[in-house]
Amino acid sequence: GQSLEQPSEVTAVEGAIVQINCTYQTSGFYGLSWYQQHDGGAPTFLSYNALDGLEETGRFSSFLSRSDSYGYLLLQELQMKDSASYFCAVILLRGSGNTGKLIFGQGTTLQVKP
Amino acid sequence: GAGVSQSPSNKVTEKGKDVELRCDPISGHTALYWYRQSLGQGLEFLIYFQGNSAPDKSGLPSDRFSAERTGGSVSTLTIQRTQQEDSAVYLCASSLTSGGMNTGELFFGEGSRLTVL
């Protein structure tokens, strides 16, 4: 089977840096994505790691290590508007390609305090 | 607009009734997904369509749930004989693929909130 684990809640202050971890147990996967969801809103895409290493997009960075079955999302210079839920998701692997099926973690609620 | 469109945005129904939820994906997106999200929970995979391939139905929770995608575009998720535990937000998403490979980026609609009384 497949499962992804994330902390349920993280709290940080404005201007700080926070790291949200995602560990996974799957039979094989193709890549790791991160999504943000504000209360009552639709999930929005943040980043995708197809390869090991760090991907940087502005204040957000994402990291993947397949050997450690581990990834994380790093948010820098936190702002109040970053308060939201963050989900990691894996694209499952089938044969030489990917199924396209994305399995999501249960999400991490980030609360940014003044 | 150019985004994923879902209807209805809200649906209240009585236990035992059938409901249909509609999704219009972004034009040109060959992949379409349905997820279910209960309050404060993660996204539960339901079904995935990719081009003309047979859909991946492995996430459908029971045979009361079905989905179809007509002409490779619009999709309808049908729930028969609704139960109270079906109450949730049903999210549709679409994505581009390149050579049959998923890009990892899904575009979500605003969801259809279903309440079963």
Short mmCIF file of N, CA, C and O in Angstrom, two decimals, chain B residues 38-94:
data_model
loop_
_atom_site.label_atom_id
_atom_site.label_comp_id
_atom_site.label_asym_id
_atom_site.label_seq_id
_atom_site.Cartn_x
_atom_site.Cartn_y
_atom_site.Cartn_z
N SER B 38 -13.28 15.43 3.55
CA SER B 38 -14.14 15.67 4.69
C SER B 38 -13.53 16.80 5.51
O SER B 38 -12.35 17.12 5.38
N LEU B 39 -14.33 17.41 6.36
CA LEU B 39 -13.92 18.60 7.11
C LEU B 39 -12.63 18.34 7.88
O LEU B 39 -12.55 17.41 8.67
N GLY B 40 -11.64 19.19 7.60
CA GLY B 40 -10.37 19.08 8.32
C GLY B 40 -9.52 17.89 7.97
O GLY B 40 -8.52 17.62 8.66
N GLN B 41 -9.88 17.20 6.91
CA GLN B 41 -9.15 15.99 6.53
C GLN B 41 -8.37 16.19 5.24
O GLN B 41 -8.43 17.25 4.61
N GLY B 42 -7.63 15.16 4.86
CA GLY B 42 -6.88 15.20 3.61
C GLY B 42 -7.75 14.90 2.42
O GLY B 42 -8.97 14.77 2.52
N LEU B 43 -7.12 14.81 1.27
CA LEU B 43 -7.83 14.52 0.03
C LEU B 43 -7.80 13.02 -0.24
O LEU B 43 -6.74 12.42 -0.36
N GLU B 44 -8.99 12.46 -0.33
CA GLU B 44 -9.13 11.03 -0.58
C GLU B 44 -9.34 10.80 -2.07
O GLU B 44 -10.31 11.30 -2.65
N PHE B 45 -8.43 10.07 -2.70
CA PHE B 45 -8.52 9.78 -4.13
C PHE B 45 -9.75 8.93 -4.42
O PHE B 45 -10.02 7.94 -3.73
N LEU B 46 -10.49 9.30 -5.46
CA LEU B 46 -11.66 8.53 -5.87
C LEU B 46 -11.43 7.85 -7.22
O LEU B 46 -11.52 6.63 -7.34
N ILE B 47 -11.15 8.65 -8.26
CA ILE B 47 -11.05 8.10 -9.60
C ILE B 47 -10.19 9.01 -10.46
O ILE B 47 -10.12 10.22 -10.22
N TYR B 48 -9.55 8.42 -11.48
CA TYR B 48 -8.64 9.16 -12.35
C TYR B 48 -8.87 8.73 -13.79
O TYR B 48 -8.92 7.55 -14.10
N PHE B 49 -9.02 9.73 -14.67
CA PHE B 49 -9.17 9.50 -16.10
C PHE B 49 -7.93 10.05 -16.80
O PHE B 49 -7.48 11.15 -16.51
N GLN B 50 -7.41 9.29 -17.74
CA GLN B 50 -6.27 9.74 -18.54
C GLN B 50 -6.55 9.42 -20.00
O GLN B 50 -6.50 8.26 -20.42
N GLY B 51 -6.83 10.45 -20.76
CA GLY B 51 -7.06 10.29 -22.19
C GLY B 51 -8.13 9.25 -22.46
O GLY B 51 -9.21 9.28 -21.87
N ASN B 52 -7.81 8.32 -23.36
CA ASN B 52 -8.75 7.26 -23.74
C ASN B 52 -8.53 5.97 -22.96
O ASN B 52 -9.18 4.96 -23.26
N SER B 53 -7.62 6.00 -22.00
CA SER B 53 -7.34 4.80 -21.23
C SER B 53 -8.48 4.50 -20.27
O SER B 53 -9.27 5.38 -19.91
N ALA B 54 -8.57 3.24 -19.85
CA ALA B 54 -9.57 2.87 -18.85
C ALA B 54 -9.30 3.64 -17.57
O ALA B 54 -8.15 3.77 -17.15
N PRO B 55 -10.33 4.18 -16.94
CA PRO B 55 -10.11 4.96 -15.72
C PRO B 55 -9.61 4.09 -14.57
O PRO B 55 -9.91 2.91 -14.50
N ASP B 56 -8.87 4.74 -13.68
CA ASP B 56 -8.44 4.10 -12.43
C ASP B 56 -9.51 4.35 -11.39
O ASP B 56 -9.61 5.45 -10.87
N LYS B 57 -10.28 3.33 -11.08
CA LYS B 57 -11.43 3.47 -10.17
C LYS B 57 -11.10 2.97 -8.77
O LYS B 57 -12.00 2.77 -7.96
N SER B 58 -9.83 2.77 -8.51
CA SER B 58 -9.44 2.07 -7.29
C SER B 58 -9.83 2.80 -6.00
O SER B 58 -9.86 2.19 -4.93
N GLY B 59 -10.14 4.08 -6.08
CA GLY B 59 -10.49 4.83 -4.88
C GLY B 59 -11.98 4.95 -4.59
O GLY B 59 -12.37 5.45 -3.54
N LEU B 60 -12.81 4.49 -5.49
CA LEU B 60 -14.26 4.60 -5.26
C LEU B 60 -14.62 3.76 -4.04
O LEU B 60 -14.32 2.57 -3.98
N PRO B 61 -15.29 4.35 -3.05
CA PRO B 61 -15.52 3.66 -1.77
C PRO B 61 -16.56 2.55 -1.83
O PRO B 61 -16.54 1.66 -0.98
N SER B 62 -17.48 2.59 -2.76
CA SER B 62 -18.49 1.54 -2.87
C SER B 62 -19.08 1.57 -4.27
O SER B 62 -18.81 2.49 -5.05
N ASP B 63 -19.91 0.57 -4.56
CA ASP B 63 -20.52 0.53 -5.90
C ASP B 63 -21.64 1.56 -6.04
O ASP B 63 -22.25 1.67 -7.10
N ARG B 64 -21.90 2.33 -5.00
CA ARG B 64 -22.86 3.43 -5.14
C ARG B 64 -22.23 4.61 -5.89
O ARG B 64 -22.95 5.50 -6.35
N PHE B 65 -20.92 4.60 -5.98
CA PHE B 65 -20.18 5.68 -6.63
C PHE B 65 -19.78 5.27 -8.04
O PHE B 65 -19.28 4.17 -8.25
N SER B 66 -19.99 6.17 -8.99
CA SER B 66 -19.54 5.94 -10.35
C SER B 66 -19.20 7.28 -10.98
O SER B 66 -19.64 8.33 -10.51
N ALA B 67 -18.40 7.22 -12.03
CA ALA B 67 -18.04 8.45 -12.73
C ALA B 67 -17.82 8.14 -14.19
O ALA B 67 -17.43 7.02 -14.54
N GLU B 68 -18.11 9.11 -15.00
CA GLU B 68 -17.82 8.98 -16.43
C GLU B 68 -17.26 10.28 -16.94
O GLU B 68 -17.44 11.34 -16.34
N ARG B 69 -16.58 10.15 -18.05
CA ARG B 69 -16.02 11.33 -18.71
C ARG B 69 -16.36 11.23 -20.18
O ARG B 69 -15.94 10.29 -20.86
N THR B 70 -17.14 12.18 -20.65
CA THR B 70 -17.63 12.13 -22.03
C THR B 70 -16.75 12.96 -22.94
O THR B 70 -16.40 14.10 -22.62
N GLY B 71 -16.38 12.38 -24.07
CA GLY B 71 -15.61 13.11 -25.08
C GLY B 71 -14.27 13.60 -24.59
O GLY B 71 -13.71 14.56 -25.14
N GLY B 72 -13.76 12.97 -23.56
CA GLY B 72 -12.46 13.37 -23.04
C GLY B 72 -12.47 14.72 -22.36
O GLY B 72 -11.42 15.32 -22.13
N SER B 73 -13.67 15.21 -22.01
CA SER B 73 -13.74 16.54 -21.40
C SER B 73 -14.54 16.49 -20.11
O SER B 73 -14.03 16.09 -19.07
N VAL B 74 -15.82 16.85 -20.18
CA VAL B 74 -16.67 16.95 -18.99
C VAL B 74 -16.79 15.60 -18.29
O VAL B 74 -16.90 14.55 -18.92
N SER B 75 -16.79 15.66 -16.95
CA SER B 75 -16.96 14.45 -16.14
C SER B 75 -18.11 14.63 -15.17
O SER B 75 -18.37 15.74 -14.68
N THR B 76 -18.79 13.53 -14.91
CA THR B 76 -19.88 13.51 -13.93
C THR B 76 -19.61 12.43 -12.91
O THR B 76 -19.34 11.28 -13.28
N LEU B 77 -19.67 12.80 -11.65
CA LEU B 77 -19.57 11.85 -10.54
C LEU B 77 -20.98 11.62 -10.00
O LEU B 77 -21.67 12.59 -9.66
N THR B 78 -21.41 10.37 -9.98
CA THR B 78 -22.75 10.04 -9.52
C THR B 78 -22.68 9.23 -8.23
O THR B 78 -21.89 8.28 -8.13
N ILE B 79 -23.45 9.64 -7.27
CA ILE B 79 -23.57 8.90 -6.01
C ILE B 79 -25.02 8.46 -5.88
O ILE B 79 -25.93 9.29 -5.83
N GLN B 80 -25.22 7.16 -5.85
CA GLN B 80 -26.57 6.63 -5.73
C GLN B 80 -26.89 6.33 -4.26
O GLN B 80 -26.00 6.00 -3.47
N ARG B 81 -28.16 6.46 -3.94
CA ARG B 81 -28.65 6.11 -2.59
C ARG B 81 -27.73 6.71 -1.53
O ARG B 81 -27.15 6.02 -0.70
N THR B 82 -27.62 8.03 -1.56
CA THR B 82 -26.67 8.72 -0.69
C THR B 82 -26.88 8.37 0.78
O THR B 82 -28.00 8.15 1.25
N GLN B 83 -25.77 8.35 1.50
CA GLN B 83 -25.74 8.12 2.94
C GLN B 83 -25.13 9.34 3.62
O GLN B 83 -24.42 10.12 2.98
N GLN B 84 -25.38 9.48 4.91
CA GLN B 84 -24.86 10.64 5.63
C GLN B 84 -23.33 10.70 5.59
O GLN B 84 -22.75 11.79 5.55
N GLU B 85 -22.68 9.54 5.56
CA GLU B 85 -21.22 9.54 5.53
C GLU B 85 -20.65 10.00 4.18
O GLU B 85 -19.43 10.18 4.05
N ASP B 86 -21.55 10.20 3.20
CA ASP B 86 -21.09 10.73 1.91
C ASP B 86 -20.91 12.24 1.97
O ASP B 86 -20.36 12.84 1.03
N SER B 87 -21.38 12.86 3.03
CA SER B 87 -21.26 14.32 3.16
C SER B 87 -19.79 14.70 3.17
O SER B 87 -19.01 14.21 3.99
N ALA B 88 -19.41 15.59 2.26
CA ALA B 88 -18.02 16.01 2.10
C ALA B 88 -17.96 17.03 0.98
O ALA B 88 -18.96 17.33 0.33
N VAL B 89 -16.76 17.55 0.75
CA VAL B 89 -16.51 18.37 -0.43
C VAL B 89 -15.89 17.47 -1.49
O VAL B 89 -14.91 16.77 -1.22
N TYR B 90 -16.46 17.48 -2.67
CA TYR B 90 -15.95 16.67 -3.77
C TYR B 90 -15.19 17.59 -4.72
O TYR B 90 -15.75 18.53 -5.28
N LEU B 91 -13.91 17.31 -4.84
CA LEU B 91 -13.01 18.17 -5.62
C LEU B 91 -12.64 17.49 -6.93
O LEU B 91 -12.33 16.30 -6.96
N CYS B 92 -12.67 18.25 -7.98
CA CYS B 92 -12.24 17.79 -9.29
C CYS B 92 -10.96 18.53 -9.65
O CYS B 92 -10.79 19.71 -9.29
N ALA B 93 -10.06 17.87 -10.34
CA ALA B 93 -8.82 18.50 -10.77
C ALA B 93 -8.47 17.99 -12.16
O ALA B 93 -8.84 16.88 -12.54
N SER B 94 -7.75 18.81 -12.91
CA SER B 94 -7.27 18.37 -14.21
C SER B 94 -5.79 18.71 -14.34
O SER B 94 -5.27 19.55 -13.58
#
